[in-house]
PDB file of N, CA, C and O in Angstrom:
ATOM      1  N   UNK A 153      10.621 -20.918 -14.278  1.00 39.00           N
ATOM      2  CA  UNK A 153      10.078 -19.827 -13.488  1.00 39.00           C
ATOM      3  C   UNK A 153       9.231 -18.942 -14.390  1.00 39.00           C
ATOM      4  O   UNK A 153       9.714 -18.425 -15.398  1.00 39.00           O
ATOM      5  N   UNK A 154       7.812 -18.749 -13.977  1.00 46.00           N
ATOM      6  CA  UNK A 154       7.186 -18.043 -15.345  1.00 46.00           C
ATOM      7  C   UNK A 154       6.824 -16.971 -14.196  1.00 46.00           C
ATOM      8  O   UNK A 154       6.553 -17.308 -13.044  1.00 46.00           O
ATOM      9  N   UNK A 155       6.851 -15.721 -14.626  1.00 47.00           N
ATOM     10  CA  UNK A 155       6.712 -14.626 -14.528  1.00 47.00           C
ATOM     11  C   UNK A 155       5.007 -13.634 -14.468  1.00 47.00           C
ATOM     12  O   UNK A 155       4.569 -13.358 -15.585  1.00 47.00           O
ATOM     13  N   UNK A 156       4.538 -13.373 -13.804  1.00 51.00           N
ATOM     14  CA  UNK A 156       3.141 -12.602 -13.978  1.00 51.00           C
ATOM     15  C   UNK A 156       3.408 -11.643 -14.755  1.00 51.00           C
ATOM     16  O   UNK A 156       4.372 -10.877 -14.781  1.00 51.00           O
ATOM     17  N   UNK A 157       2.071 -11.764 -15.690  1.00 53.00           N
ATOM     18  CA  UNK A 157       1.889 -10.960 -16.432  1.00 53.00           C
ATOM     19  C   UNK A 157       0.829  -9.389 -15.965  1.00 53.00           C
ATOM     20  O   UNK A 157       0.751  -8.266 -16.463  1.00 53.00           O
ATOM     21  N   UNK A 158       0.367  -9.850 -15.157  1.00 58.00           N
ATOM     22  CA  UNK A 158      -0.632  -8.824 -14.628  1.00 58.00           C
ATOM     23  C   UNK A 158       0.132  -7.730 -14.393  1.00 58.00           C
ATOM     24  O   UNK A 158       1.340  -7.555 -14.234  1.00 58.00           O
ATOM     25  N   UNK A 159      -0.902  -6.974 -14.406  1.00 66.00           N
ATOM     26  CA  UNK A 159      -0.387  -5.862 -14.731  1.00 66.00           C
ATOM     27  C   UNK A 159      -0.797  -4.353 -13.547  1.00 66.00           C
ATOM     28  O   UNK A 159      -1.927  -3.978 -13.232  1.00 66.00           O
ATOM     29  N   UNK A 160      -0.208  -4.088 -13.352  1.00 70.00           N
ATOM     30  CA  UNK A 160      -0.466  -2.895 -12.568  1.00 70.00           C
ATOM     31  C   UNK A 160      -2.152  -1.605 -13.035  1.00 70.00           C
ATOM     32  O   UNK A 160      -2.521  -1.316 -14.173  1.00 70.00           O
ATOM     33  N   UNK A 161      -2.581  -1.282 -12.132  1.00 83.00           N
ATOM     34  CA  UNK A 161      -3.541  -0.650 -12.276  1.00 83.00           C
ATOM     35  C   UNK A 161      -3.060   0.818 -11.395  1.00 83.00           C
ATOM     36  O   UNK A 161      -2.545   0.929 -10.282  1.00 83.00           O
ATOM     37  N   UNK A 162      -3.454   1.824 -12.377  1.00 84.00           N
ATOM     38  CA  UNK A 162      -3.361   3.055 -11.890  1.00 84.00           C
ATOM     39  C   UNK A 162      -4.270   4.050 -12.018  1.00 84.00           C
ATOM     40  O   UNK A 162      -4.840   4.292 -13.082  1.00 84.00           O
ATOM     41  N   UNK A 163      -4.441   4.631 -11.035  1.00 88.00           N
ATOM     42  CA  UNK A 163      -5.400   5.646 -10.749  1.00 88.00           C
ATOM     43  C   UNK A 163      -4.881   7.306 -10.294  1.00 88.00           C
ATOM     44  O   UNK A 163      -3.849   7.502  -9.652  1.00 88.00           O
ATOM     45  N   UNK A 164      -5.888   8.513 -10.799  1.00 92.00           N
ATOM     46  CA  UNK A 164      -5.418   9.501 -10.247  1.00 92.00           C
ATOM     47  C   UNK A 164      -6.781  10.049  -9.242  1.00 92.00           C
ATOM     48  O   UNK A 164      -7.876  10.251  -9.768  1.00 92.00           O
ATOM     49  N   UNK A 165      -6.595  10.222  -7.995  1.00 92.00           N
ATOM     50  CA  UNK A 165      -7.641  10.899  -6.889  1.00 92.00           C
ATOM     51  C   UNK A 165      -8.017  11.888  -7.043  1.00 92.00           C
ATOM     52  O   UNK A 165      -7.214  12.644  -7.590  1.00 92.00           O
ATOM     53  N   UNK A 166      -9.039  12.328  -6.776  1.00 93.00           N
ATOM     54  CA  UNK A 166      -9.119  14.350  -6.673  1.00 93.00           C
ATOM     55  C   UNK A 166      -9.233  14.394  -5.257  1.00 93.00           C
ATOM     56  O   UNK A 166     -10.230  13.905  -4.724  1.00 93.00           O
ATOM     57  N   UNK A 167      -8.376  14.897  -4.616  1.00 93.00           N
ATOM     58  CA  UNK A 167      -8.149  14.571  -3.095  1.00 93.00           C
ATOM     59  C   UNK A 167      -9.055  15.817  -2.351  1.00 93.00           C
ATOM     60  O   UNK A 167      -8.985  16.876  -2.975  1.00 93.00           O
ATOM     61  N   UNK A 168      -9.603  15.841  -1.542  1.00 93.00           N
ATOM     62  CA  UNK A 168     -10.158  17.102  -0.583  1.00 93.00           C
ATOM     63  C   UNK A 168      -9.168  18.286  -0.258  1.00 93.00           C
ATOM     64  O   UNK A 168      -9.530  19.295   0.347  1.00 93.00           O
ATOM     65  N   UNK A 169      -8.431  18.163  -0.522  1.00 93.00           N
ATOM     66  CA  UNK A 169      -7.141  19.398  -0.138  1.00 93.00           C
ATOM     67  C   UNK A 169      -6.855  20.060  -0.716  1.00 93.00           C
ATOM     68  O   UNK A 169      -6.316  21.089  -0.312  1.00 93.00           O
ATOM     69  N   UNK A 170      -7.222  19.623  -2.791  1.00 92.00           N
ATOM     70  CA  UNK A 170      -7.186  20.344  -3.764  1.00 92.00           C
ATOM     71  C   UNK A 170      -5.776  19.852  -4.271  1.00 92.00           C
ATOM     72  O   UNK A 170      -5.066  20.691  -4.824  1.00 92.00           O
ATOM     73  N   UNK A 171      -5.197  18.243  -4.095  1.00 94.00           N
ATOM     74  CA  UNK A 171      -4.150  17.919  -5.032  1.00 94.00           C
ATOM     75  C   UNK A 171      -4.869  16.787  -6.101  1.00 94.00           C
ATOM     76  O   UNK A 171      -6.047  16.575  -6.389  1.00 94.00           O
ATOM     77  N   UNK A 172      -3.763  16.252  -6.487  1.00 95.00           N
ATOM     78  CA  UNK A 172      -4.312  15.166  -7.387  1.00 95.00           C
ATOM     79  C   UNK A 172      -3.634  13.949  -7.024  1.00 95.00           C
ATOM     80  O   UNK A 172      -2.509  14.391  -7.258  1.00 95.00           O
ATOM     81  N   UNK A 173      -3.438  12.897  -6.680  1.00 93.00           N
ATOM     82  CA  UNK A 173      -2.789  11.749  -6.080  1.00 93.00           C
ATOM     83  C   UNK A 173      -2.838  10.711  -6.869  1.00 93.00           C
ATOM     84  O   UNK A 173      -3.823  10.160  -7.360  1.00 93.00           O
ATOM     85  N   UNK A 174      -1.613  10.447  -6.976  1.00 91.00           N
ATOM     86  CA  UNK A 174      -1.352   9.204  -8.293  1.00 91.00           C
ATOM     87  C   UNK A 174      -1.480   8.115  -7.267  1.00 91.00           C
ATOM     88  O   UNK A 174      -1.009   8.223  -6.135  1.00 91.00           O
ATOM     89  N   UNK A 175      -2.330   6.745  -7.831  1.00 91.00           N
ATOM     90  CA  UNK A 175      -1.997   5.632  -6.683  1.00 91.00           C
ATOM     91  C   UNK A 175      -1.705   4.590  -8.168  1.00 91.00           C
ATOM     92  O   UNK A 175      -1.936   4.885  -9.340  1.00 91.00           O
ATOM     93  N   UNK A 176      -1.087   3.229  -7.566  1.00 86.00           N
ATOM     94  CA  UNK A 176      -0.853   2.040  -8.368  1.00 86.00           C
ATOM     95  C   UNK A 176      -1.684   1.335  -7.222  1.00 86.00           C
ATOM     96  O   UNK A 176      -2.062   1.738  -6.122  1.00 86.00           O
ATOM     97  N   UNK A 177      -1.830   0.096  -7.910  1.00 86.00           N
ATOM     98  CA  UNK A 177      -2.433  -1.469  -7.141  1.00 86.00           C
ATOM     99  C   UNK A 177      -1.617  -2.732  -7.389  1.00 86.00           C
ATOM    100  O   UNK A 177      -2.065  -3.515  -8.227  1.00 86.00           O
ATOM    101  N   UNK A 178      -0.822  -2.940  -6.957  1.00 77.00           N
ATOM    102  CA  UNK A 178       0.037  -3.796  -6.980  1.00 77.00           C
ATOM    103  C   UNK A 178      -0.772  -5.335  -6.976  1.00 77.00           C
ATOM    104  O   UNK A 178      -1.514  -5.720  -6.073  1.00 77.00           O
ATOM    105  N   UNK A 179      -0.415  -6.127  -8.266  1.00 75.00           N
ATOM    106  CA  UNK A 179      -1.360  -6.951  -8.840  1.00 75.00           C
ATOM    107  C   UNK A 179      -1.608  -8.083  -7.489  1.00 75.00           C
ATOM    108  O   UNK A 179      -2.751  -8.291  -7.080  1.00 75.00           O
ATOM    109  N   UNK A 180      -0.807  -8.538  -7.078  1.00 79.00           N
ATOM    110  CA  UNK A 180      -0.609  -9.047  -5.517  1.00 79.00           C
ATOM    111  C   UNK A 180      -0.975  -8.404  -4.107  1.00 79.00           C
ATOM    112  O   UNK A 180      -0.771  -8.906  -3.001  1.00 79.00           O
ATOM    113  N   UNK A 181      -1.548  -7.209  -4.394  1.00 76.00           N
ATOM    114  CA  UNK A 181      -2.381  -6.349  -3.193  1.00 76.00           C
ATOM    115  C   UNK A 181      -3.964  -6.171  -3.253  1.00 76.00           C
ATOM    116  O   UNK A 181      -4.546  -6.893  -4.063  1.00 76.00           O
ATOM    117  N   UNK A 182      -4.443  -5.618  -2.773  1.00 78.00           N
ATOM    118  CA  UNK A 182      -5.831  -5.048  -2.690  1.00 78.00           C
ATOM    119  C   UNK A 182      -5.870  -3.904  -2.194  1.00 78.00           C
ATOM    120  O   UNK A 182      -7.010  -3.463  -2.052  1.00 78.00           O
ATOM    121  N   UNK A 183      -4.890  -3.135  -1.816  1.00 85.00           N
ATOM    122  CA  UNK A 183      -4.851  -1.986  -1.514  1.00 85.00           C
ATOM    123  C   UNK A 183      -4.369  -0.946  -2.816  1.00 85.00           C
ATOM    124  O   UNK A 183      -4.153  -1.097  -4.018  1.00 85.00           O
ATOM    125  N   UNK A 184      -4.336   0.217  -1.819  1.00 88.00           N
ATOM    126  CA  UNK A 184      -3.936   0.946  -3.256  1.00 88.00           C
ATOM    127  C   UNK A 184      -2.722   1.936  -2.242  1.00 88.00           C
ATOM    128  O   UNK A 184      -2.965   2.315  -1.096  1.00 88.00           O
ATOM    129  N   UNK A 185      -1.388   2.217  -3.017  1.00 87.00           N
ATOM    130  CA  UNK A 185      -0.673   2.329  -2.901  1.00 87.00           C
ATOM    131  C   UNK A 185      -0.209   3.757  -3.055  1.00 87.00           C
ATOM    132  O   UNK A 185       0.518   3.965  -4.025  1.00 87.00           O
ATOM    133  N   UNK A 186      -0.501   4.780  -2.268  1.00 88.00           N
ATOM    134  CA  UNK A 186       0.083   6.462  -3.065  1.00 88.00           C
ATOM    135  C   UNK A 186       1.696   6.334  -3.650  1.00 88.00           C
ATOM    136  O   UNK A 186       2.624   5.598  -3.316  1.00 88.00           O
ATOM    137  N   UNK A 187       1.567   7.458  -4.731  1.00 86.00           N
ATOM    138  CA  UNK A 187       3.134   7.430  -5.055  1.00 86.00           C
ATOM    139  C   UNK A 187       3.222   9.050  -5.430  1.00 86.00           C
ATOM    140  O   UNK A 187       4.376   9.404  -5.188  1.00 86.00           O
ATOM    141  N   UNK A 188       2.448  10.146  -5.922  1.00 88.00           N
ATOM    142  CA  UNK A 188       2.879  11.375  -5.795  1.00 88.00           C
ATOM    143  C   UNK A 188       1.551  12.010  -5.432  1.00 88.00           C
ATOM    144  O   UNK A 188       0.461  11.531  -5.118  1.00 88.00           O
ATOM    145  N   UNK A 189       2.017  13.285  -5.585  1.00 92.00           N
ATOM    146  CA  UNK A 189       0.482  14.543  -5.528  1.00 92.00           C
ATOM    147  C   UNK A 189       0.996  15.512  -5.877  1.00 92.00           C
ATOM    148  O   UNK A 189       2.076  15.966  -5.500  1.00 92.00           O
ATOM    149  N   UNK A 190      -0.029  16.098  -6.950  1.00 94.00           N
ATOM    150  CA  UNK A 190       0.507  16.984  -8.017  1.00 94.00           C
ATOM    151  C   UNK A 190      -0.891  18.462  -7.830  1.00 94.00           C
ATOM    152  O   UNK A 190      -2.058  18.085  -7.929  1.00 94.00           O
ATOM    153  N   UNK A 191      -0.664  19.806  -7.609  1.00 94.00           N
ATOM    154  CA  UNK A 191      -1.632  20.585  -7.553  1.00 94.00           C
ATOM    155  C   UNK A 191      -2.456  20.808  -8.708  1.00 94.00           C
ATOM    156  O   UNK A 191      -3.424  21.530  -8.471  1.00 94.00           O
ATOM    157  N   UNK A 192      -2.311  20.232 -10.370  1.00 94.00           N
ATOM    158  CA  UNK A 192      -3.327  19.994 -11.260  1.00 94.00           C
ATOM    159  C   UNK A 192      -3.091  18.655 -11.437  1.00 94.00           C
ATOM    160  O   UNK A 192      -2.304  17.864 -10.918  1.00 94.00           O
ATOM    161  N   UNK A 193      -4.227  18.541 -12.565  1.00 94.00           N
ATOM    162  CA  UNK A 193      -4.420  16.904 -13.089  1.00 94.00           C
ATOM    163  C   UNK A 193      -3.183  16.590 -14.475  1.00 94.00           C
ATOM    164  O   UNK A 193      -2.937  15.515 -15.021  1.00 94.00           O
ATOM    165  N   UNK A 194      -2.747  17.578 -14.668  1.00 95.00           N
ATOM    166  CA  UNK A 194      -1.537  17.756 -15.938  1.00 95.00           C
ATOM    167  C   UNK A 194      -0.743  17.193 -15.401  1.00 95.00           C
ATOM    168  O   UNK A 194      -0.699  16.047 -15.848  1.00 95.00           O
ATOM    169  N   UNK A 195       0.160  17.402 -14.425  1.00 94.00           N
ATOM    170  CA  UNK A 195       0.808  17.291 -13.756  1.00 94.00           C
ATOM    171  C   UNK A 195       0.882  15.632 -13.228  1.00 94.00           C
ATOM    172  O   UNK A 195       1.797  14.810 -13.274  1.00 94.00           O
ATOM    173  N   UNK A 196      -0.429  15.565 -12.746  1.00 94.00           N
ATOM    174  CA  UNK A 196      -0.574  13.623 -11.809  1.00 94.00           C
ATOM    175  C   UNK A 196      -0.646  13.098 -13.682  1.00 94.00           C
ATOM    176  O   UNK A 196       0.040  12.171 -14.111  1.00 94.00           O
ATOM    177  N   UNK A 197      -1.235  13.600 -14.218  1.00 93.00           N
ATOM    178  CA  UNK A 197      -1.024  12.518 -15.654  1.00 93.00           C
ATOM    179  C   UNK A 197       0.124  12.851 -15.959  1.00 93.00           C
ATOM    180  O   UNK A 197       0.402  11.736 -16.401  1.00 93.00           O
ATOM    181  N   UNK A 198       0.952  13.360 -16.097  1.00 93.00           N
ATOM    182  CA  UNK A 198       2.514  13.553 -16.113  1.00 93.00           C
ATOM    183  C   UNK A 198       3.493  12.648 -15.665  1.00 93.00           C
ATOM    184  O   UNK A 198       4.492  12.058 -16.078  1.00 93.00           O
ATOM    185  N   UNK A 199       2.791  12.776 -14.629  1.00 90.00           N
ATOM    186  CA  UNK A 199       3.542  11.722 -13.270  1.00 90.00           C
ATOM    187  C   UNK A 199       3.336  10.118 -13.749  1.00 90.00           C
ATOM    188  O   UNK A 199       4.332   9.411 -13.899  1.00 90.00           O
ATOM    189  N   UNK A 200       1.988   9.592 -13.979  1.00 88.00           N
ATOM    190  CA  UNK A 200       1.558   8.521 -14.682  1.00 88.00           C
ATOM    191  C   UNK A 200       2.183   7.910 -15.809  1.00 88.00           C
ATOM    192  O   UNK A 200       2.531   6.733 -15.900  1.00 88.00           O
ATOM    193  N   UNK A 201       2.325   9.053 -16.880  1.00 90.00           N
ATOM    194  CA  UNK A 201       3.085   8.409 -17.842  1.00 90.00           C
ATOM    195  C   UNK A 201       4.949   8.593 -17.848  1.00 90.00           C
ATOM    196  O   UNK A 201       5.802   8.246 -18.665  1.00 90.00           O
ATOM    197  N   UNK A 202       5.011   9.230 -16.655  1.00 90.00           N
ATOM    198  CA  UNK A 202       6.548   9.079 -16.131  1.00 90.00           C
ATOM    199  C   UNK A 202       6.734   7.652 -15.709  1.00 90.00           C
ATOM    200  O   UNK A 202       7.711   6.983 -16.047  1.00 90.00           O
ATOM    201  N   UNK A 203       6.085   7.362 -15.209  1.00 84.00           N
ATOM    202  CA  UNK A 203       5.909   5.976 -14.185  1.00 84.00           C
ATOM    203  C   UNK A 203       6.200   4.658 -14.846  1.00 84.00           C
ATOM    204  O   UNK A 203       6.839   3.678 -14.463  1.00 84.00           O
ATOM    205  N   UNK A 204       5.306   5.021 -16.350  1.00 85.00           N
ATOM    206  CA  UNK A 204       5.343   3.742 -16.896  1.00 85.00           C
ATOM    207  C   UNK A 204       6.344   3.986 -18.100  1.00 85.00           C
ATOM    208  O   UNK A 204       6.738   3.117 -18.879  1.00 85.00           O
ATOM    209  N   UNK A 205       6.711   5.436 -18.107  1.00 89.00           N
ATOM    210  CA  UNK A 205       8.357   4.985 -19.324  1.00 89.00           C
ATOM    211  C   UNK A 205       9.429   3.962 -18.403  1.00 89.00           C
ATOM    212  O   UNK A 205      10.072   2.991 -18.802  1.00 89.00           O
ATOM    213  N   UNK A 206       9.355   4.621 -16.899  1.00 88.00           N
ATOM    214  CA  UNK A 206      10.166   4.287 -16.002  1.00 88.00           C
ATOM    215  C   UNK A 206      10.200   2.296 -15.923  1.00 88.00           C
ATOM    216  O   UNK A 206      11.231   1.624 -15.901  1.00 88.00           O
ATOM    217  N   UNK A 207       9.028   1.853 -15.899  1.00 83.00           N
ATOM    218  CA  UNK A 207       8.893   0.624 -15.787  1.00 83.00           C
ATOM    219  C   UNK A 207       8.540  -0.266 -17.629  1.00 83.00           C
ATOM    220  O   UNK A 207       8.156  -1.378 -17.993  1.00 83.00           O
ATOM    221  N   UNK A 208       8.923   0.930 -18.264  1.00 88.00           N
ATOM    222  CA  UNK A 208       8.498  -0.149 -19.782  1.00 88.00           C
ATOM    223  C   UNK A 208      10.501  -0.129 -19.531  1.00 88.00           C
ATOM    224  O   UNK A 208      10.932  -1.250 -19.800  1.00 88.00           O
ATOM    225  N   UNK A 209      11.582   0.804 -19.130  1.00 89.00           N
ATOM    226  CA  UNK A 209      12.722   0.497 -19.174  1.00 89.00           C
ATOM    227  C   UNK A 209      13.343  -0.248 -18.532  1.00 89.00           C
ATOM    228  O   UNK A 209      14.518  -0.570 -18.711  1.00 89.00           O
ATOM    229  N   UNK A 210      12.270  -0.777 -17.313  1.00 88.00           N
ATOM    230  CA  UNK A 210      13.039  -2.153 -16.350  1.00 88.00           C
ATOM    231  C   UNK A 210      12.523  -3.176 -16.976  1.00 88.00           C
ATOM    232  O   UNK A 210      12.724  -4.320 -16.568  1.00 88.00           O
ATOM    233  N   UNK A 211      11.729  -2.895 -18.137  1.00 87.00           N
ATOM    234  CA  UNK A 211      11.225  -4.773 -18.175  1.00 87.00           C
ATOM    235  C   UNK A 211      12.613  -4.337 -19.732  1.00 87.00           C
ATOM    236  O   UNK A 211      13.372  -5.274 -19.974  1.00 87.00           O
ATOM    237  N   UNK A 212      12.761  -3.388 -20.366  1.00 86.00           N
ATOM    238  CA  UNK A 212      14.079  -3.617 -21.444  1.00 86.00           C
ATOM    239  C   UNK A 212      15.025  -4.110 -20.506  1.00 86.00           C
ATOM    240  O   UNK A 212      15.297  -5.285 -20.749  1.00 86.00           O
ATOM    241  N   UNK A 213      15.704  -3.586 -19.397  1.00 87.00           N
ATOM    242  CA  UNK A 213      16.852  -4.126 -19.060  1.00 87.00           C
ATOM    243  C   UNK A 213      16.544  -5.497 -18.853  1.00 87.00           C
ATOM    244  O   UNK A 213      17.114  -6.271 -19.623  1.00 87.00           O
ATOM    245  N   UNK A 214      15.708  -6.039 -17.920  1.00 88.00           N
ATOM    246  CA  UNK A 214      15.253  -7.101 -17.766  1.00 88.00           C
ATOM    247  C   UNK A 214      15.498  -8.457 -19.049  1.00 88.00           C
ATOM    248  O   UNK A 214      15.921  -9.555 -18.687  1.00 88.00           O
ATOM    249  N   UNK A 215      15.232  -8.226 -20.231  1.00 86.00           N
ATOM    250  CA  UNK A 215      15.042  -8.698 -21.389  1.00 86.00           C
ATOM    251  C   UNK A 215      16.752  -8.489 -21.990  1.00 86.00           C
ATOM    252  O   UNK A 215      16.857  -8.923 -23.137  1.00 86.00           O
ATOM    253  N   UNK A 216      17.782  -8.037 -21.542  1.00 85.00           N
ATOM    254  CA  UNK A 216      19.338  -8.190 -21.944  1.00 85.00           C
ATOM    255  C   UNK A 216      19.766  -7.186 -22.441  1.00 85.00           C
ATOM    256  O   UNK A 216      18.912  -6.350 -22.144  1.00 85.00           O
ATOM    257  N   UNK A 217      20.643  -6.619 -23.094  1.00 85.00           N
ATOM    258  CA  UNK A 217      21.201  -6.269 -23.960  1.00 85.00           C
ATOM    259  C   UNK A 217      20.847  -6.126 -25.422  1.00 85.00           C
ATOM    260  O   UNK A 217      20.994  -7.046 -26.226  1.00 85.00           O
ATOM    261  N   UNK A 218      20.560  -5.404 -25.610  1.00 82.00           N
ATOM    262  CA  UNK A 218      20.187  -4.877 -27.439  1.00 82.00           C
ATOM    263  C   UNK A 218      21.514  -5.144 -28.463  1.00 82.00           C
ATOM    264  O   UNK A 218      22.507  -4.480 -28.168  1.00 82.00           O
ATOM    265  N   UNK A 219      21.646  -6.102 -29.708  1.00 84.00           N
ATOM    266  CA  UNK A 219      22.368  -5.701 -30.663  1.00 84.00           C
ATOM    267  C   UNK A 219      22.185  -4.567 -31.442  1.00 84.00           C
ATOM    268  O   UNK A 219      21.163  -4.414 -32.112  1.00 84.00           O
ATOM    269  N   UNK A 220      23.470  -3.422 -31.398  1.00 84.00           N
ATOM    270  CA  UNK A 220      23.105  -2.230 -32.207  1.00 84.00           C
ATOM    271  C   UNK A 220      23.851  -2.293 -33.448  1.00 84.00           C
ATOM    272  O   UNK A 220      23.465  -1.715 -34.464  1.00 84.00           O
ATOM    273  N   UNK A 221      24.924  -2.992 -33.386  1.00 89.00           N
ATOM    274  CA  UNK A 221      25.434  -3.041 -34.645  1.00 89.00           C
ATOM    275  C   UNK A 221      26.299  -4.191 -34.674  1.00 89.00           C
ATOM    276  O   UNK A 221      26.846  -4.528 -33.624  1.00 89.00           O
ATOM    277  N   UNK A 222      26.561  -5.052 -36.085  1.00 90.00           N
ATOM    278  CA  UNK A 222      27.212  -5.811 -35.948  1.00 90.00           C
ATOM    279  C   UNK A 222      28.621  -5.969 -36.932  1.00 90.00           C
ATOM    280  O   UNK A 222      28.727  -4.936 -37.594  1.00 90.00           O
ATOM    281  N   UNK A 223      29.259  -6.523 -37.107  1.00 92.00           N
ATOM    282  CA  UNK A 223      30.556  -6.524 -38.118  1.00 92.00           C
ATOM    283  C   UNK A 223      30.442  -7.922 -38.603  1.00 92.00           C
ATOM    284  O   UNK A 223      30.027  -8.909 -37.996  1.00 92.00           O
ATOM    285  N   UNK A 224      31.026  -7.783 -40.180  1.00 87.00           N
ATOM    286  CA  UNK A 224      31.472  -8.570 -40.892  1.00 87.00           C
ATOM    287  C   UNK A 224      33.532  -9.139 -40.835  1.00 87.00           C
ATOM    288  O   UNK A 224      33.961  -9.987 -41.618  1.00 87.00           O
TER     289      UNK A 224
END
């Protein structure tokens, strides 16, 4: 079973309302997908690199268990 590597694409909007709107593109879509809205751009890039600590820690679990220490 081999796994895609592609990779998610993310974008932040400057929306007409005066927010900022984080979207992803799900490598298997063509659409684009909202996921927050933030009233500055600090904030939606905030959100962005929340997103991807969030998903660099599902591909660690994904990958097992870490040795942290071992005995003799």
């Amino acid at each position: 079973h081999v796994r895609s590597r592609r990779q998610r694409q993310m974008c932040i909007r400057d929306r007409p309302n005066g927010f900022y709107q984080t979207e992803y593109q799900d490598p298997e879509a063509e659409e684009w997908i909202d996921v927050t809205r933030r009233e500055t751009l600090e904030g939606a890039e905030e959100a962005v690199i929340a997103s991807v600590d969030h998903y660099k820690k599902k591909i660690e679990f994904l990958n097992g268990p870490k040795v942290v220490k071992t005995f003799k």
